[in-house]
CSV table of C-alpha atoms in Angstrom, one decimal:
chain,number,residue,atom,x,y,z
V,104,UNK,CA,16.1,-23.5,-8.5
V,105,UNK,CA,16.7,-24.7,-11.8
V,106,UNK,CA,18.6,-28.1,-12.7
V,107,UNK,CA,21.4,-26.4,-14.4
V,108,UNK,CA,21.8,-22.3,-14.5
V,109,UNK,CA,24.7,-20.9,-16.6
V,110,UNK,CA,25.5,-17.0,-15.7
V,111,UNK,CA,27.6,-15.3,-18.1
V,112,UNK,CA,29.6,-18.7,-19.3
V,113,UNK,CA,32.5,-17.4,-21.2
V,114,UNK,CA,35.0,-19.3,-23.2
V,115,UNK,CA,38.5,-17.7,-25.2
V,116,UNK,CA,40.9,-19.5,-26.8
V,117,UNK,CA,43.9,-17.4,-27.4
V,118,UNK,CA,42.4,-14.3,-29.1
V,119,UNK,CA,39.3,-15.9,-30.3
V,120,UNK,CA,36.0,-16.0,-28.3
V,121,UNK,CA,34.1,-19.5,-28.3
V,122,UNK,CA,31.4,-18.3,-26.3
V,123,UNK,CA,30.4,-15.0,-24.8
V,124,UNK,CA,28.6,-14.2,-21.8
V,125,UNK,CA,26.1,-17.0,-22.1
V,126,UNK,CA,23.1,-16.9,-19.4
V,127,UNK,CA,21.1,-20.1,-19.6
V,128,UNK,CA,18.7,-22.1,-17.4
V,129,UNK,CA,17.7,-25.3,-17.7
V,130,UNK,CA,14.4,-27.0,-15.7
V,131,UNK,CA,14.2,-30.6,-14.2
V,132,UNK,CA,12.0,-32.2,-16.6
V,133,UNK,CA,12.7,-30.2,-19.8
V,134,UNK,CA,13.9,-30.9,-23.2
V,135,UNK,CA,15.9,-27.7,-24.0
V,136,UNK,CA,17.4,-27.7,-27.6
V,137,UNK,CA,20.6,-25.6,-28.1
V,138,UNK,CA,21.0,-24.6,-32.3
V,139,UNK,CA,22.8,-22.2,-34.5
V,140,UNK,CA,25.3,-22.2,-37.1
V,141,UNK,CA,28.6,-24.7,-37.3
V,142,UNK,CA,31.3,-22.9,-35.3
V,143,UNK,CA,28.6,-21.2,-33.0
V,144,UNK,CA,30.1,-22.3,-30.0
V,145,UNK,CA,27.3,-25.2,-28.9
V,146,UNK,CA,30.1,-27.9,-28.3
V,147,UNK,CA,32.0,-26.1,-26.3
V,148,UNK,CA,29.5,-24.9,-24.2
V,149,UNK,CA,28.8,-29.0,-23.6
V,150,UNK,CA,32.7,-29.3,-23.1
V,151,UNK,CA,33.3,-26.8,-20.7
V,152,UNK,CA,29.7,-28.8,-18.7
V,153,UNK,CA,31.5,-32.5,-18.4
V,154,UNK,CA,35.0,-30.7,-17.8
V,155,UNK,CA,36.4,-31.3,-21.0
V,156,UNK,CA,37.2,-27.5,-21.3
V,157,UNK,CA,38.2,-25.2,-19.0
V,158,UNK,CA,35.8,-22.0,-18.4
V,159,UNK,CA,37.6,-18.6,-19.2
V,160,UNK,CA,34.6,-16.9,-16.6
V,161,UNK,CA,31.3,-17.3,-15.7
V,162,UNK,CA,29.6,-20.0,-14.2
V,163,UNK,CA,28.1,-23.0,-14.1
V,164,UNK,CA,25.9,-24.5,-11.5
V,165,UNK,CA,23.9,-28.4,-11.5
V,166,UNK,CA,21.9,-28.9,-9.0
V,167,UNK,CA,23.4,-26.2,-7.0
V,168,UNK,CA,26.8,-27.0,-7.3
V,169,UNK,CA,29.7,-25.3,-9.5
V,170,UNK,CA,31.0,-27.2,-11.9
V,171,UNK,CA,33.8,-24.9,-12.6
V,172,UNK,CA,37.0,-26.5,-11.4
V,173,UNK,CA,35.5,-30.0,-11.0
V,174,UNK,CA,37.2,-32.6,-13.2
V,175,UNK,CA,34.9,-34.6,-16.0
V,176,UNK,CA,34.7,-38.3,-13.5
V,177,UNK,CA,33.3,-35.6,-10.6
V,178,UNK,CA,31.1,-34.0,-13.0
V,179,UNK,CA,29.4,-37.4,-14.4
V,180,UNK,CA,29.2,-38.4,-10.7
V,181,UNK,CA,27.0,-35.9,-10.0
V,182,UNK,CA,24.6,-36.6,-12.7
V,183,UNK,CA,25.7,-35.1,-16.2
V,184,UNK,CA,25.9,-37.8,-19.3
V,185,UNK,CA,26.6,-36.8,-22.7
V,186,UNK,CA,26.8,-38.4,-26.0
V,187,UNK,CA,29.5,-36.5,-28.9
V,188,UNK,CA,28.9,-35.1,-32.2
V,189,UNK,CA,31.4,-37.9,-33.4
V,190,UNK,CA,30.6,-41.6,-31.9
V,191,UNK,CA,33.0,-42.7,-29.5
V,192,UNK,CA,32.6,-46.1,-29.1
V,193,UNK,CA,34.6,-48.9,-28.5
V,194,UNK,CA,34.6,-50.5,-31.8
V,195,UNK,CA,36.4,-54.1,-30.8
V,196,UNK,CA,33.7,-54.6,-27.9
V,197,UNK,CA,30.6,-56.0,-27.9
V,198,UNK,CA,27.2,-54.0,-27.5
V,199,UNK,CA,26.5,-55.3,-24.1
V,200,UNK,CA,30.3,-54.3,-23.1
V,201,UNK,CA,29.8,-50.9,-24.3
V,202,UNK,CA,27.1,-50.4,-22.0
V,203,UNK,CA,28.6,-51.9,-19.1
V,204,UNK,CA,31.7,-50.1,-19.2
V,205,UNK,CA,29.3,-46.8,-18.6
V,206,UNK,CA,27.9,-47.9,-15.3
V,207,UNK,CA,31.9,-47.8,-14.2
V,208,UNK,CA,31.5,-44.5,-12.3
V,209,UNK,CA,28.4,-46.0,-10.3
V,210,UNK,CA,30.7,-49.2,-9.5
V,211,UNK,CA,32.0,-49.3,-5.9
V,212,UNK,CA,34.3,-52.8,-6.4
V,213,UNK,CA,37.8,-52.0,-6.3
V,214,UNK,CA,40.7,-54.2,-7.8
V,215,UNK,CA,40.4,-56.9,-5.4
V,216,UNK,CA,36.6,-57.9,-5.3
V,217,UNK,CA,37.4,-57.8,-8.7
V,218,UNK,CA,40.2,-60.5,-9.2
V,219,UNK,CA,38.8,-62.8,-6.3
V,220,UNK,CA,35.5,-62.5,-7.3
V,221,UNK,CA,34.2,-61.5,-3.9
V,222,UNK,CA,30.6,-61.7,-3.5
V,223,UNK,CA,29.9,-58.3,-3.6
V,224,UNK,CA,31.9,-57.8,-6.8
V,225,UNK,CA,29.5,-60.7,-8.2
V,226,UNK,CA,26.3,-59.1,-6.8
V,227,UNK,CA,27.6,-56.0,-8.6
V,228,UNK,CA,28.4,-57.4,-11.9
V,229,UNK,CA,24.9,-59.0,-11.9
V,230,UNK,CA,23.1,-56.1,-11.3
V,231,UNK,CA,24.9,-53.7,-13.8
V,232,UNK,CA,24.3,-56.8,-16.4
V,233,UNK,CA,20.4,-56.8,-15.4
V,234,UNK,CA,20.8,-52.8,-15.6
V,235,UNK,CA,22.5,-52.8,-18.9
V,236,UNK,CA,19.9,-55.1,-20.7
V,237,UNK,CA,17.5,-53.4,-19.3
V,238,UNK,CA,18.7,-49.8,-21.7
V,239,UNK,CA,19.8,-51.9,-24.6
V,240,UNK,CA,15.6,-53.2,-24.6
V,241,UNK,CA,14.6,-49.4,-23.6
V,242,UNK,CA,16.9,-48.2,-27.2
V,243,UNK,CA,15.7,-51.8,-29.3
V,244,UNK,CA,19.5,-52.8,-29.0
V,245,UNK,CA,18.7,-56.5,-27.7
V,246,UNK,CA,18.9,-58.6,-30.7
V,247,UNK,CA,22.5,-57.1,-31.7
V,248,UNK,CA,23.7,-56.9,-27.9
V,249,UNK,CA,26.2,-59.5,-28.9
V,250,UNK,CA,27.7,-57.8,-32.1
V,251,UNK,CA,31.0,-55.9,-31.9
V,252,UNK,CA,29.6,-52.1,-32.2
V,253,UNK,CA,31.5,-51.2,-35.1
V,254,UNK,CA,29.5,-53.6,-37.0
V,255,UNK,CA,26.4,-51.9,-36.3
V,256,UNK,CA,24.6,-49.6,-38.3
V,257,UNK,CA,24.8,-45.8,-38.0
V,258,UNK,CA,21.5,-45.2,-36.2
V,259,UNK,CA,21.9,-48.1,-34.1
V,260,UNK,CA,25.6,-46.9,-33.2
V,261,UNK,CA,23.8,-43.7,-32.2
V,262,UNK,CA,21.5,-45.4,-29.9
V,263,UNK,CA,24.4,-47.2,-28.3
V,264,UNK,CA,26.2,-44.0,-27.2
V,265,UNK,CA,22.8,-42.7,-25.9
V,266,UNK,CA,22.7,-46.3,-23.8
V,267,UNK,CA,26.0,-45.7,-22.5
V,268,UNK,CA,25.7,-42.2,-21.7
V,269,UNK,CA,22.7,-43.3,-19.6
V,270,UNK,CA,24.9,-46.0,-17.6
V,271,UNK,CA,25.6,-43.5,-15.9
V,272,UNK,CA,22.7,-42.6,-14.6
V,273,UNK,CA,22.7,-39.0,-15.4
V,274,UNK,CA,19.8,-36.4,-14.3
V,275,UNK,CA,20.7,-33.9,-17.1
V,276,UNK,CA,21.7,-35.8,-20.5
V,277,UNK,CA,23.7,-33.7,-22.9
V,278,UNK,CA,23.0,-35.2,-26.3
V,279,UNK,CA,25.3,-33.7,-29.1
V,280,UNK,CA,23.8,-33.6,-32.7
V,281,UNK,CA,22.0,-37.2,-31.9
V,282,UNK,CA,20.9,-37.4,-35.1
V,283,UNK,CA,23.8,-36.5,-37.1
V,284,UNK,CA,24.0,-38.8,-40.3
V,285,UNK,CA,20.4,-40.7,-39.5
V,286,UNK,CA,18.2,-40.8,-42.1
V,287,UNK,CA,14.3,-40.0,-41.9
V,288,UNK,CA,13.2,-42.9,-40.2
V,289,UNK,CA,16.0,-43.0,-38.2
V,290,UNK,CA,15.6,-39.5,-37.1
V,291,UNK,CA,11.7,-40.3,-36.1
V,292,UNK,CA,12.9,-43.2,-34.1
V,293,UNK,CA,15.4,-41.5,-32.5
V,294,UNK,CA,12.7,-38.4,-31.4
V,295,UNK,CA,10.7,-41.1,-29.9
V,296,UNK,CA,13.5,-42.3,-28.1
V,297,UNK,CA,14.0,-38.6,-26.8
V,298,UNK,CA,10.4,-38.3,-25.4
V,299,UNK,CA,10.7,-41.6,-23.8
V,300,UNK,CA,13.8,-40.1,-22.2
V,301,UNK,CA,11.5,-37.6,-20.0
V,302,UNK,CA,8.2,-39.3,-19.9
V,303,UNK,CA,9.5,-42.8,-19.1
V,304,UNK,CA,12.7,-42.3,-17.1
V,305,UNK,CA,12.6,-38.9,-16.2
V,306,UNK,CA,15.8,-37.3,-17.9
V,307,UNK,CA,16.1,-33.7,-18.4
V,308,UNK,CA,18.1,-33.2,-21.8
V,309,UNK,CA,20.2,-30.3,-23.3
V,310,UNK,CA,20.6,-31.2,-26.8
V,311,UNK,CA,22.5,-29.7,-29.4
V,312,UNK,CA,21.0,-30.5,-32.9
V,313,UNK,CA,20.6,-28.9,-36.8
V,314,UNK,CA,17.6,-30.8,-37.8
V,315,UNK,CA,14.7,-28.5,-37.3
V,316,UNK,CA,11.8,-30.8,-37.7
V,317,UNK,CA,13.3,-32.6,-34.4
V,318,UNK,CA,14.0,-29.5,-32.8
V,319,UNK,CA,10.8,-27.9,-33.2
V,320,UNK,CA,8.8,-31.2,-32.6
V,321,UNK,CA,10.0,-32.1,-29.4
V,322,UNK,CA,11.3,-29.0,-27.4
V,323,UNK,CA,10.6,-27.3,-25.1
V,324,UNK,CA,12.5,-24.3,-25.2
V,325,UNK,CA,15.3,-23.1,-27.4
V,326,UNK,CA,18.0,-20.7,-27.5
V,327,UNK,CA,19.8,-19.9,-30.2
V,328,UNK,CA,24.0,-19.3,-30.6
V,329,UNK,CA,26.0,-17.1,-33.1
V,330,UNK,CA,29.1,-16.1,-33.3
V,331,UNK,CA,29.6,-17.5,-29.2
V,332,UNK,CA,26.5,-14.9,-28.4
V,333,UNK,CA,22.5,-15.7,-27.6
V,334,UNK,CA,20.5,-13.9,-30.3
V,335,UNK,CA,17.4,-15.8,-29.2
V,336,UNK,CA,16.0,-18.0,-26.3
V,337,UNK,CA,11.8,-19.1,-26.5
V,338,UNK,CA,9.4,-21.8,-27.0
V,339,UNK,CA,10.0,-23.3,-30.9
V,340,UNK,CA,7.2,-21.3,-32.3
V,341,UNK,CA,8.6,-18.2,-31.2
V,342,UNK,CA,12.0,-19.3,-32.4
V,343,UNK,CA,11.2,-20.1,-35.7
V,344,UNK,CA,9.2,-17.0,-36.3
V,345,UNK,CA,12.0,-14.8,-35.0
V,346,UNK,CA,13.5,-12.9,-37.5
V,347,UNK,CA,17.0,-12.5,-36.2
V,348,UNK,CA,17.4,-16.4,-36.3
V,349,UNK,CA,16.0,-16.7,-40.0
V,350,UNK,CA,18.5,-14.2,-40.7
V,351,UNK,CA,21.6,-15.8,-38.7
V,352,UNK,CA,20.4,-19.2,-39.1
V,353,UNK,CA,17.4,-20.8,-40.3
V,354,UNK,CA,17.3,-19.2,-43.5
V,355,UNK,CA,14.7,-17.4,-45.7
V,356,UNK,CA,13.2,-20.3,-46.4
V,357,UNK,CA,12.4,-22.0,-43.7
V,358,UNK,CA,9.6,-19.6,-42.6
V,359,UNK,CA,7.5,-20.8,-45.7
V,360,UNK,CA,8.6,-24.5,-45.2
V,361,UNK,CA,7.0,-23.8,-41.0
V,362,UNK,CA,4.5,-21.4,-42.2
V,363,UNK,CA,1.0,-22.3,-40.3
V,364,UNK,CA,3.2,-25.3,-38.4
């Protein structure tokens, strides 16, 4: 059974259809990229996932169970973490305190433990500290961990919300256009930071990105959205040699900037 299967996921607002009849499946282990043009319907395929969104019809199922009329605090319970297309962190708190405030759902001291500082609540709060440095080294946020995260850079602001979305300790990681506004190097870092994702902690990650050099250097499979519909799904050397997605998509171009790639 897959980690996440998606059978005819269908999404209307009003008159207008988001997405349309989408069948997906997603393997434990995989980096599966999710592309196409702006307006495609890629976000709210990630919204209707973490609950954000309610599904029109269809379904979808992680780790055997129906997300469908679970709300988002269930849905990150059972293992889905995502990051957004635009950063939502908590600009007035520290690094460190962004992180922490992800592990909330995995926190089992109520109001209480919390006030009297019960020693439960303190073997908790030490743990989720050790857990927290522990991401802010595995995303090279250590030396800032102290800085208020608005004052961070932009690619470092990225890698917090990827942090925080791992407090959560998620099995499928949904990463929404991670490297949005990052600049070359940035980008690289951030690909390596992807890889190290599977191969060092084990996540399986949807991601929803435009930069094709990512895309196509560290997926595994991708399908490809337009107009709400899947007009393509393969590994990335069948993707970017499919015509239908030059045409909707990629671009004339891009099959002489891949060509021999």
């Amino acid at each position: 059974m897959p980690l996440l299967r998606i059978e005819s996921l269908t999404k209307r607002f009003g008159g207008l259809t988001a997405v349309n009849g989408l069948d997906l499946e997603v393997e434990e282990g995989q980096i599966f990229a999710l592309i196409g043009p702006n307006g495609a319907g890629k976000t709210t395929v990630f919204n209707m996932l973490t609950g954000l969104t309610g599904i029109t019809s269809g379904s979808a199922q992680f780790a055997g169970r129906d997300l469908g009329r679970l709300p988002s605090h269930r849905i990150a319970e059972l293992g889905i973490g995502r990051t957004f297309q635009n950063i939502r962190l908590f600009g007035r708190m520290t690094v460190l305190d962004n992180v922490r405030v992800g592990f909330h759902c995995r926190t089992r001291t109520g109001m209480f433990g919390a006030l009297f500082g019960t020693p439960r609540a303190r073997r908790e709060a030490a743990d989720t500290l050790e857990r927290a440095m522990e991401l802010l080294d595995f995303l090279d946020l250590v030396p800032v961990k102290d800085e208020l995260s608005l004052n961070l850079p932009y690619g470092q602001q990225r890698g917090l919300e990827i942090a925080r979305a791992l407090a959560t300790n998620p099995r499928l990681l949904l990463l929404d256009e991670p490297a949005a506004g990052l600049n070359i190097t940035e980008t690289e870092v951030l690909m390596g930071h992807i890889a190290r994702l599977r191969s060092g902690m084990g996540k399986t990650i949807l991601l929803i990105e435009h930069d094709m050099k990512l895309v196509m250097g560290i997926s595994d499979r991708v399908a490809v959205l337009d107009y709400g519909m899947k007009i393509a799904e393969g590994e990335p050397a069948a993707i970017k040699a499919d015509a239908k997605v030059i045409e909707a998509y990629l671009g004339t171009g891009f099959r002489g900037a891949y060509a021999g790639s």
